[in-house]
Short mmCIF file of C-alpha atoms and ligand atoms in Angstrom, two decimals:
data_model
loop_
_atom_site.label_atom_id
_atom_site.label_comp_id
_atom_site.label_asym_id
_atom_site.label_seq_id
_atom_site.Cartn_x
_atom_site.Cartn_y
_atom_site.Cartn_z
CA UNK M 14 0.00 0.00 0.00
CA UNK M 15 0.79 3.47 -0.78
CA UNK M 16 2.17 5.03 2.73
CA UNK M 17 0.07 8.14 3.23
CA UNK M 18 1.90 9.32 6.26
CA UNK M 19 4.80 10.42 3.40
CA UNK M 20 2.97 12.12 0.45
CA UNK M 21 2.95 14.12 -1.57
CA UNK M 22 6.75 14.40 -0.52
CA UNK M 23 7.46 10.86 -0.79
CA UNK M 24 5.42 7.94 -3.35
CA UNK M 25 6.96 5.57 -0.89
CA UNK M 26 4.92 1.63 -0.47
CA UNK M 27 4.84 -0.67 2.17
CA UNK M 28 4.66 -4.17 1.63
CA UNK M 29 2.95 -6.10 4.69
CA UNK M 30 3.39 -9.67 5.15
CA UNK M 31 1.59 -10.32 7.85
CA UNK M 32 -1.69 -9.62 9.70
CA UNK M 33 -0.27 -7.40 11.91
CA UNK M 34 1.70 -5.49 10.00
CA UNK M 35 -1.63 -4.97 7.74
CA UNK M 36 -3.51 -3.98 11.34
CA UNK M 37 -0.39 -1.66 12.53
CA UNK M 38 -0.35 0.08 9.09
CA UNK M 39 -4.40 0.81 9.72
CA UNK M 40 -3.15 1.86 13.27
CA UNK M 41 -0.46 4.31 12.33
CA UNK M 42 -2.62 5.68 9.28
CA UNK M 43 -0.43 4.25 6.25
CA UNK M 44 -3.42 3.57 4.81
CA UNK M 45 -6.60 5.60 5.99
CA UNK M 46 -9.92 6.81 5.22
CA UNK M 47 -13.24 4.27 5.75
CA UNK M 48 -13.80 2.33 2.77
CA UNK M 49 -9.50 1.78 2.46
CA UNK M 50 -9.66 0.63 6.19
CA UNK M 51 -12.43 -1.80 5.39
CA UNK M 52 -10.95 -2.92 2.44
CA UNK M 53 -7.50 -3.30 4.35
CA UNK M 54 -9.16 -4.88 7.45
CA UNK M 55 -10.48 -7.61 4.88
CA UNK M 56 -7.51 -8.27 2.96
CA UNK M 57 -5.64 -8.36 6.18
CA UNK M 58 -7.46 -11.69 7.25
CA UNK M 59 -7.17 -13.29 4.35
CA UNK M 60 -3.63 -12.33 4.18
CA UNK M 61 -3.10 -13.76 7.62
CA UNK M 62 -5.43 -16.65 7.14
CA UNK M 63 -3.42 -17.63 3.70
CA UNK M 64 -0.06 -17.85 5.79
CA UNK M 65 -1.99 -19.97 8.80
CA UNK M 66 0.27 -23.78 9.57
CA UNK M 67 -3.09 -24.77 10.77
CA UNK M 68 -4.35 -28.28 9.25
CA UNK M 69 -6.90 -28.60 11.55
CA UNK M 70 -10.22 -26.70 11.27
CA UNK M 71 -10.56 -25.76 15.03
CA UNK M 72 -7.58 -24.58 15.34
CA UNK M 73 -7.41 -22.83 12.22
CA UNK M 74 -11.49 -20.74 13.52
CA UNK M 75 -9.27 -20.11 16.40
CA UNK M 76 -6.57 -18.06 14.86
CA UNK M 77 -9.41 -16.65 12.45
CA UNK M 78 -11.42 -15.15 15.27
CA UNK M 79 -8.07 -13.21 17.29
CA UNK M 80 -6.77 -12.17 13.59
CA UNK M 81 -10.91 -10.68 13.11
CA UNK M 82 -10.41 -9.29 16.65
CA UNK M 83 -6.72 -8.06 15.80
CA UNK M 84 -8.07 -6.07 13.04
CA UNK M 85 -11.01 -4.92 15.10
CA UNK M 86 -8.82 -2.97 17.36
CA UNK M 87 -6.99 -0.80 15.17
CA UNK M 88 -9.46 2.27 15.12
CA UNK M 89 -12.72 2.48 16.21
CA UNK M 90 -14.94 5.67 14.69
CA UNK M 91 -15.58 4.08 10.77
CA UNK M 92 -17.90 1.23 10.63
CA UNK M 93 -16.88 0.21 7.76
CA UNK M 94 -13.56 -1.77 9.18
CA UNK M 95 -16.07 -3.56 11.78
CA UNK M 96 -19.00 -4.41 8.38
CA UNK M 97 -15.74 -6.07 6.60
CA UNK M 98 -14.85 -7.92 8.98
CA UNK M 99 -18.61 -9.26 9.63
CA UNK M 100 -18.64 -10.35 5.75
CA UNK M 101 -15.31 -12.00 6.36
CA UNK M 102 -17.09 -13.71 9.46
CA UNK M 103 -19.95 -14.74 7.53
CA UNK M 104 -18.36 -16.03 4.73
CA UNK M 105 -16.15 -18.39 7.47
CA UNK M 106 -19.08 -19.38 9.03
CA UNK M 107 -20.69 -20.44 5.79
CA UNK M 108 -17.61 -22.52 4.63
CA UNK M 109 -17.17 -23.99 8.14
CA UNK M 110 -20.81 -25.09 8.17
CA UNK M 111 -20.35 -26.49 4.81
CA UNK M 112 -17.09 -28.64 5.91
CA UNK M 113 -14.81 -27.36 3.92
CA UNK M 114 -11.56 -27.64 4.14
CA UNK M 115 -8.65 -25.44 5.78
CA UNK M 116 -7.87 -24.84 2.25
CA UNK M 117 -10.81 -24.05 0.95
CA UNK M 118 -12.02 -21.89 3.04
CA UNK M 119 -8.73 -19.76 2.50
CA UNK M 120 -9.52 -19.59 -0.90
CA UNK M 121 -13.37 -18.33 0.10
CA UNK M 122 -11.49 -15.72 2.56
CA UNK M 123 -9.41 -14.44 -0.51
CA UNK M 124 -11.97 -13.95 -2.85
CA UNK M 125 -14.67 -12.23 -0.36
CA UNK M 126 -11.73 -9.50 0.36
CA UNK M 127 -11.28 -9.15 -3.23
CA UNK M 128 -15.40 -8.55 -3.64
CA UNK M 129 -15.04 -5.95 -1.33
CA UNK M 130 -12.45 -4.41 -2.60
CA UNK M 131 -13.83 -4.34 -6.76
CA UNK M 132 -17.34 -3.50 -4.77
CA UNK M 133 -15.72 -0.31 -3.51
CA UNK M 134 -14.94 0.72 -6.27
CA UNK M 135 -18.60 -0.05 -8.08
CA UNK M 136 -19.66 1.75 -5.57
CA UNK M 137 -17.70 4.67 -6.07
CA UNK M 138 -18.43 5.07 -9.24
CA UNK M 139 -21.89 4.55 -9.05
CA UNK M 140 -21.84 7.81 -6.59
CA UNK M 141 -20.32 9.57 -8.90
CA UNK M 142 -22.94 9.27 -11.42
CA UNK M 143 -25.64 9.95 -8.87
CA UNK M 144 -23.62 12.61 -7.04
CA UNK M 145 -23.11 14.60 -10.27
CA UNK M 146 -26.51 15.72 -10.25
CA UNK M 147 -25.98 18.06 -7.76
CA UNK M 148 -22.98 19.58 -8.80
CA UNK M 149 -23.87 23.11 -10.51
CA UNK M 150 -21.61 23.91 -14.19
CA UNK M 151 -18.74 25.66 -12.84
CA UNK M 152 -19.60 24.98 -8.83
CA UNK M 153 -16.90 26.19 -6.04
CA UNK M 154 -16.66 22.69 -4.06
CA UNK M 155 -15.28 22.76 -0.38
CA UNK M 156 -14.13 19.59 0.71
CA UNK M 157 -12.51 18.20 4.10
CA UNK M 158 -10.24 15.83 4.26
CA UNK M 159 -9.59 13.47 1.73
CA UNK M 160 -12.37 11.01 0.32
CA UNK M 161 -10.65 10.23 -2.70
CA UNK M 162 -9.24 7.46 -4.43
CA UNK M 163 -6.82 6.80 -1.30
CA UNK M 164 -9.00 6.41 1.47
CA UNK M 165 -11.41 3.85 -1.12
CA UNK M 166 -10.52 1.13 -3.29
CA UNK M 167 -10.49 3.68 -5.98
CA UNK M 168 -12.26 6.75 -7.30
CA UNK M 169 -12.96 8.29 -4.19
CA UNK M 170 -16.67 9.30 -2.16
CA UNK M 171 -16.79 13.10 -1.97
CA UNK M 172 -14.06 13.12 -4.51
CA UNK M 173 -15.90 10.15 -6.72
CA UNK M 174 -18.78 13.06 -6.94
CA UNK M 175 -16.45 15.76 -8.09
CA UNK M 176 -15.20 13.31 -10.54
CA UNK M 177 -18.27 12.25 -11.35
CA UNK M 178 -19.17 15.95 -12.76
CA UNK M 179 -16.37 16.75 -14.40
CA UNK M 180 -16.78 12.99 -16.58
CA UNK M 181 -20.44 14.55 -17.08
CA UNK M 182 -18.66 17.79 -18.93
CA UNK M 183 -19.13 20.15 -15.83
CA UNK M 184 -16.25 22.74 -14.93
CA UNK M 185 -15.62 22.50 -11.67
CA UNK M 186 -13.24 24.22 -9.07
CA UNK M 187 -12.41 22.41 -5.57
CA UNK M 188 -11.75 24.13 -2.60
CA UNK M 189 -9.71 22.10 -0.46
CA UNK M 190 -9.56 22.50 3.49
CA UNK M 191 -5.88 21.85 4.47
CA UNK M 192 -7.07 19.39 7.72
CA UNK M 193 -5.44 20.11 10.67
CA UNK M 194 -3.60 18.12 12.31
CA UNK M 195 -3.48 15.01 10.00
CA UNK M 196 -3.05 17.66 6.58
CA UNK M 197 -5.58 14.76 4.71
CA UNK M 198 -6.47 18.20 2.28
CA UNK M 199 -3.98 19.93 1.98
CA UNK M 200 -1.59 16.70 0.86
CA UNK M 201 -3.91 14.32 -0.29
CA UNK M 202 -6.72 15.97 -1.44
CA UNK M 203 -4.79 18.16 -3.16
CA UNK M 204 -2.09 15.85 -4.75
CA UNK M 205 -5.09 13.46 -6.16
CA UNK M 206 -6.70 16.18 -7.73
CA UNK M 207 -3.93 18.22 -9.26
CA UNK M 208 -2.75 14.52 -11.07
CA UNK M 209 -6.41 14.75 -12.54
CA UNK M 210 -5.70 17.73 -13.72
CA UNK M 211 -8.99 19.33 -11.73
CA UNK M 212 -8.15 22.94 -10.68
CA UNK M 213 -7.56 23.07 -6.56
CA UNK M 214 -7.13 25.74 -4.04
CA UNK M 215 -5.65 24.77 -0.62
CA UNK M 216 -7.11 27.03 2.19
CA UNK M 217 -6.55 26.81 5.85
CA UNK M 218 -9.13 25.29 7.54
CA UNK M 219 -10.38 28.62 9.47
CA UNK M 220 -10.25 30.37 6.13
CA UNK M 221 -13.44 28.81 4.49
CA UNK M 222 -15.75 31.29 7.00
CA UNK M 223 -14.69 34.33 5.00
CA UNK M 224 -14.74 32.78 1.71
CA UNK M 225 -17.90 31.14 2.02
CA UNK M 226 -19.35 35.01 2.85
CA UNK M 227 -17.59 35.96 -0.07
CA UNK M 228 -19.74 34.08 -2.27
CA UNK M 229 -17.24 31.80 -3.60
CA UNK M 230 -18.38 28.75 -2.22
CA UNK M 231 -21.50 27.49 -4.03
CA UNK M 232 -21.13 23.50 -2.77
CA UNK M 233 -19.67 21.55 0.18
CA UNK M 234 -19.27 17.54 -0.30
CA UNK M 235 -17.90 15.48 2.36
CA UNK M 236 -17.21 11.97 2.72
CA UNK M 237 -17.99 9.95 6.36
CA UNK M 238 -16.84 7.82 8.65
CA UNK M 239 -19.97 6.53 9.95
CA UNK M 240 -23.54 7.32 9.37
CA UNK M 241 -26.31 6.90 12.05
CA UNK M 242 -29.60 5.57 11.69
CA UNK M 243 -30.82 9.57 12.08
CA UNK M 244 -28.69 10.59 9.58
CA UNK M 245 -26.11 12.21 11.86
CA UNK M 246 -22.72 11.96 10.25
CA UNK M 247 -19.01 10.99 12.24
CA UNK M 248 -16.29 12.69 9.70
CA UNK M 249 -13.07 13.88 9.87
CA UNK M 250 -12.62 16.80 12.88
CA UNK M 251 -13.72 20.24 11.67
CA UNK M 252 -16.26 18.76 9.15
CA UNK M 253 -19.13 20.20 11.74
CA UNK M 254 -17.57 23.48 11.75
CA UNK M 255 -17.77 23.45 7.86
CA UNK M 256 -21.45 22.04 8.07
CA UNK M 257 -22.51 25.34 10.66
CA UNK M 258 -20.99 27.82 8.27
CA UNK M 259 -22.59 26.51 5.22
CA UNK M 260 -25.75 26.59 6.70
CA UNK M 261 -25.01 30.25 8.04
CA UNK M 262 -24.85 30.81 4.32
CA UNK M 263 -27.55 28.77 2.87
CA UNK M 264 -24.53 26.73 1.07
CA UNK M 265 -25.91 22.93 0.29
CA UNK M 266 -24.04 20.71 2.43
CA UNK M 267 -23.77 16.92 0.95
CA UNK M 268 -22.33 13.64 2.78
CA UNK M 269 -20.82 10.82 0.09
CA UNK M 270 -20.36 7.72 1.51
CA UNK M 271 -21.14 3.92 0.86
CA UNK M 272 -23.89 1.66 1.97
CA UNK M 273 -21.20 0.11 4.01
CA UNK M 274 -20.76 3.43 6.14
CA UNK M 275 -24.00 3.76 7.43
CA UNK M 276 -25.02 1.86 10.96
CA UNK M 277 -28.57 1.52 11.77
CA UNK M 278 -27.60 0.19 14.66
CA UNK M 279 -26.83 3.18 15.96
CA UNK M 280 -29.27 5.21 16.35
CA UNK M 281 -27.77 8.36 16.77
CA UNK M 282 -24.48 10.72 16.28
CA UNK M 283 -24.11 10.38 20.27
CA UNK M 284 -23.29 7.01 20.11
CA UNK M 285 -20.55 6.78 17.43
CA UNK M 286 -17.40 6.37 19.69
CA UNK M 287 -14.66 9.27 18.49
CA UNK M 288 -11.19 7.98 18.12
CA UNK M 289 -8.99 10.40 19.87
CA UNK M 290 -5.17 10.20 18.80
CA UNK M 291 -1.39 11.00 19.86
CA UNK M 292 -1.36 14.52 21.13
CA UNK M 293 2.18 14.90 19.29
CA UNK M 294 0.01 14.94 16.29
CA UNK M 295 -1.33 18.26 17.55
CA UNK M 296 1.82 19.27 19.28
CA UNK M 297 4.10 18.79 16.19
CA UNK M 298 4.06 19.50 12.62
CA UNK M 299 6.98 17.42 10.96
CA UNK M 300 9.70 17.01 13.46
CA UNK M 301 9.49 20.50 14.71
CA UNK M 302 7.36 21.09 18.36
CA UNK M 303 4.47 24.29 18.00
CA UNK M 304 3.74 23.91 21.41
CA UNK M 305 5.35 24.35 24.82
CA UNK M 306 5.71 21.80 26.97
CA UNK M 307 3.33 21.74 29.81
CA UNK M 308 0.88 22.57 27.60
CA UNK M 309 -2.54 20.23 27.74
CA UNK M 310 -3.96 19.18 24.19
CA UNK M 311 -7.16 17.74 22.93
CA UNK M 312 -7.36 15.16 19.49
CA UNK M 313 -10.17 14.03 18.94
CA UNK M 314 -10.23 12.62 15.36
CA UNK M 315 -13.63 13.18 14.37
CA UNK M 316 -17.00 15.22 14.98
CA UNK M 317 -20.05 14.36 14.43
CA UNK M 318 -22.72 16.54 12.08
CA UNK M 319 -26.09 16.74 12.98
CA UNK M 320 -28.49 15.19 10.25
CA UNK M 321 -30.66 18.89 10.45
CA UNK M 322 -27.44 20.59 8.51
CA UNK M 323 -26.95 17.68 5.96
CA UNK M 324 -28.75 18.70 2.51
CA UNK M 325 -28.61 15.02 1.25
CA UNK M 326 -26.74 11.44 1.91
CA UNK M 327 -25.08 10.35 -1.49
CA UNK M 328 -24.63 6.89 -2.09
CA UNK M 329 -24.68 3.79 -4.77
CA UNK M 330 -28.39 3.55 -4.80
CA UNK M 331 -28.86 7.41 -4.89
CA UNK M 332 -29.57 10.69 -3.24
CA UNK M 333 -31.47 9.95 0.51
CA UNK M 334 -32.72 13.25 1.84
CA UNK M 335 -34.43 13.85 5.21
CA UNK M 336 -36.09 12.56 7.50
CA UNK M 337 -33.29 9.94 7.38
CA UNK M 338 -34.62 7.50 9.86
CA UNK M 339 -36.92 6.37 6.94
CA UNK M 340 -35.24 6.94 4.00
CA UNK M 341 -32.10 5.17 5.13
CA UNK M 342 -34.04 2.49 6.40
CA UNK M 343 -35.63 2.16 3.09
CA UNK M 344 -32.02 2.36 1.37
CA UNK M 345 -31.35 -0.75 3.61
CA UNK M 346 -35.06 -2.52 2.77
CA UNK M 347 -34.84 -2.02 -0.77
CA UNK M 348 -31.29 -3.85 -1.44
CA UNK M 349 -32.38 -6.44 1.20
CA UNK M 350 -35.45 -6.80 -1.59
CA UNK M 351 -33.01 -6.40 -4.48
CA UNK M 352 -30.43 -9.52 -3.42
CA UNK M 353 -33.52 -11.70 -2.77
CA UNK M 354 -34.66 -11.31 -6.33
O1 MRU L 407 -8.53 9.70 10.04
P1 MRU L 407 -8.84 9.40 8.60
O2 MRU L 407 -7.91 10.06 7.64
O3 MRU L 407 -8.99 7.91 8.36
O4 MRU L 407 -10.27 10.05 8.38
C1 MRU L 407 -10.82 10.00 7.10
C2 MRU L 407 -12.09 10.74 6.96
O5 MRU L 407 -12.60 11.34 7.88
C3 MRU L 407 -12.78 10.65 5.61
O6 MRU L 407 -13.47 11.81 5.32
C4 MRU L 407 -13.77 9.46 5.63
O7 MRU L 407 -13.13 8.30 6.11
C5 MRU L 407 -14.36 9.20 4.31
S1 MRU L 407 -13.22 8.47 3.21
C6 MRU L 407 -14.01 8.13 1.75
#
């Protein structure tokens, strides 16, 4: 995988061998953003499973379950690490039922992380298309983070929609917030989209206030790390602050993510658990200290948006718009009904 931790700077990738060195790479954000951890998470097992000794199928569930649990550990806010490894789960449990053998099944395990992965990237696309729709001829796009191709399996959420309009013929500019303390904007973000050639700003992210009263912001699209039942939205800290200003300016503010982001099973933002990380993150930007010691710091990785500031939730099967209690229920109903057919 491409080590995100060194672009643009460095094109620099890290070749894991094991399990763990897949989970530590999730961990220490090599590879990041929810579908990539998902897709990681998934490939991870199989990777592990595939280098299993065990001939035996007990012992082999047995190493299966503390490599699902391994993976399970590395970060906890996007729900799409914890759906992948509940298909990889399923698919054991299937193949174990069945009798198959050790073998076998590690064959089952490789090709149900490589569904997720090409899935991904269906899905992607298939946002895109939908996502274009809402994307003006010339639109000003703000966007956090990075939801691109890097933190998918390719093609990008929030990005996937900008792309999306521009393969429709629209001329689009993107606004991209630089992401403190991570930088996801200002160095992935940006370096995706200037290799597409689409034109991108890089703004601080306590700039967008004034430029959004400007008038020069006609569009926000976001990806997510986890979507509630309710529609509230866990992203990437200082998407909320971006979500109150755009309403402050009547601005439509759009979430992009995958079916496999959103949880009904939680029923609301309040109980998506926020990851909070190494203070040094805050403390220091490349090797150099900002800070003075003996000063207290706060990280928490993400913030939640309420669903009453989120214009519409973009996904493979369309455009959900509010009340999202039903509608995303029905998102869920409908491709229950769909795979039955
Ligand atoms: O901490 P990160 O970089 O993994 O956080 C990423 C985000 O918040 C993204 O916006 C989100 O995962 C959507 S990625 C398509």
């Amino acid at each position: 995988m491409v080590d995100q931790r060194k672009l643009p700077a460095q094109e620099i990738y890290v070749r894991c061998k094991t399990a763990a060195e897949v989970a530590r790479a999730i961990k220490t954000m090599v590879i990041r953003g929810a579908p990539a951890i998902g897709v990681a998470a998934a490939m991870g097992i199989a990777l592990g499973m595939r280098k299993s000794k065990a001939t035996g199928t007990q012992k082999f569930a047995a190493e299966f379950y503390k490599t699902c649990e391994l993976m399970a550990g590395t970060r906890p806010t996007a729900v799409n690490l914890f759906w992948a490894i509940d298909r990889m789960k399923r698919v054991f449990a299937v193949a174990a039922q069945a009798g198959e053998s050790v073998e076998q099944i590690k064959d089952r395990l490789d090709r149900e992380a490589d569904a997720i992965h090409d899935e991904d990237v269906a899905s992607c696309r298939a946002m895109g298309a939908f996502g274009a729709a809402v994307v003006p001829d010339e639109a000003r796009i703000l966007t956090h983070c990075n939801a691109g191709a890097l933190a998918t399996a390719g093609y990008g959420t929030a990005l996937g929609v900008i792309r999306g309009a521009v393969e429709q013929g629209k001329r689009v500019t993107v606004l991209a917030d630089e992401t403190r303390p991570f930088l996801q904007g200002a160095r992935l973000t940006a370096w995706e989209l200037v290799r597409d050639g689409i034109s991108t700003t890089v703004i601080t992210d306590n700039m967008a206030g004034a430029i959004m009263r400007m008038g020069q912001i006609d569009l926000v699209v976001v990806g997510a790390d986890r979507i509630a039942a309710n529609g509230d939205t866990a992203n990437k800290i200082g998407t909320y602050t971006v979500a109150v200003l755009a309403r402050e300016h009547n601005i439509p503010f759009y979430v992009a993510a995958p079916l496999s982001t959103i949880d009904l099973e939680t029923p609301d933002g309040a109980h998506i658990p926020i990851e909070e990380r190494n203070a040094r993150e805050v403390t220091h930007v490349g090797g150099s200290q900002m800070t003075p010691a003996g000063a207290l710091v706060r990280n928490p990785a993400f913030d939640v948006t309420p669903h009453q500031l989120i214009a519409g939730i973009i996904t493979e099967r369309g455009i959900f718009r509010p009340p999202y209690t039903e509608s995303l229920a029905r998102a869920f109903a409908e491709r229950v009904a769909a795979a039955s057919h």
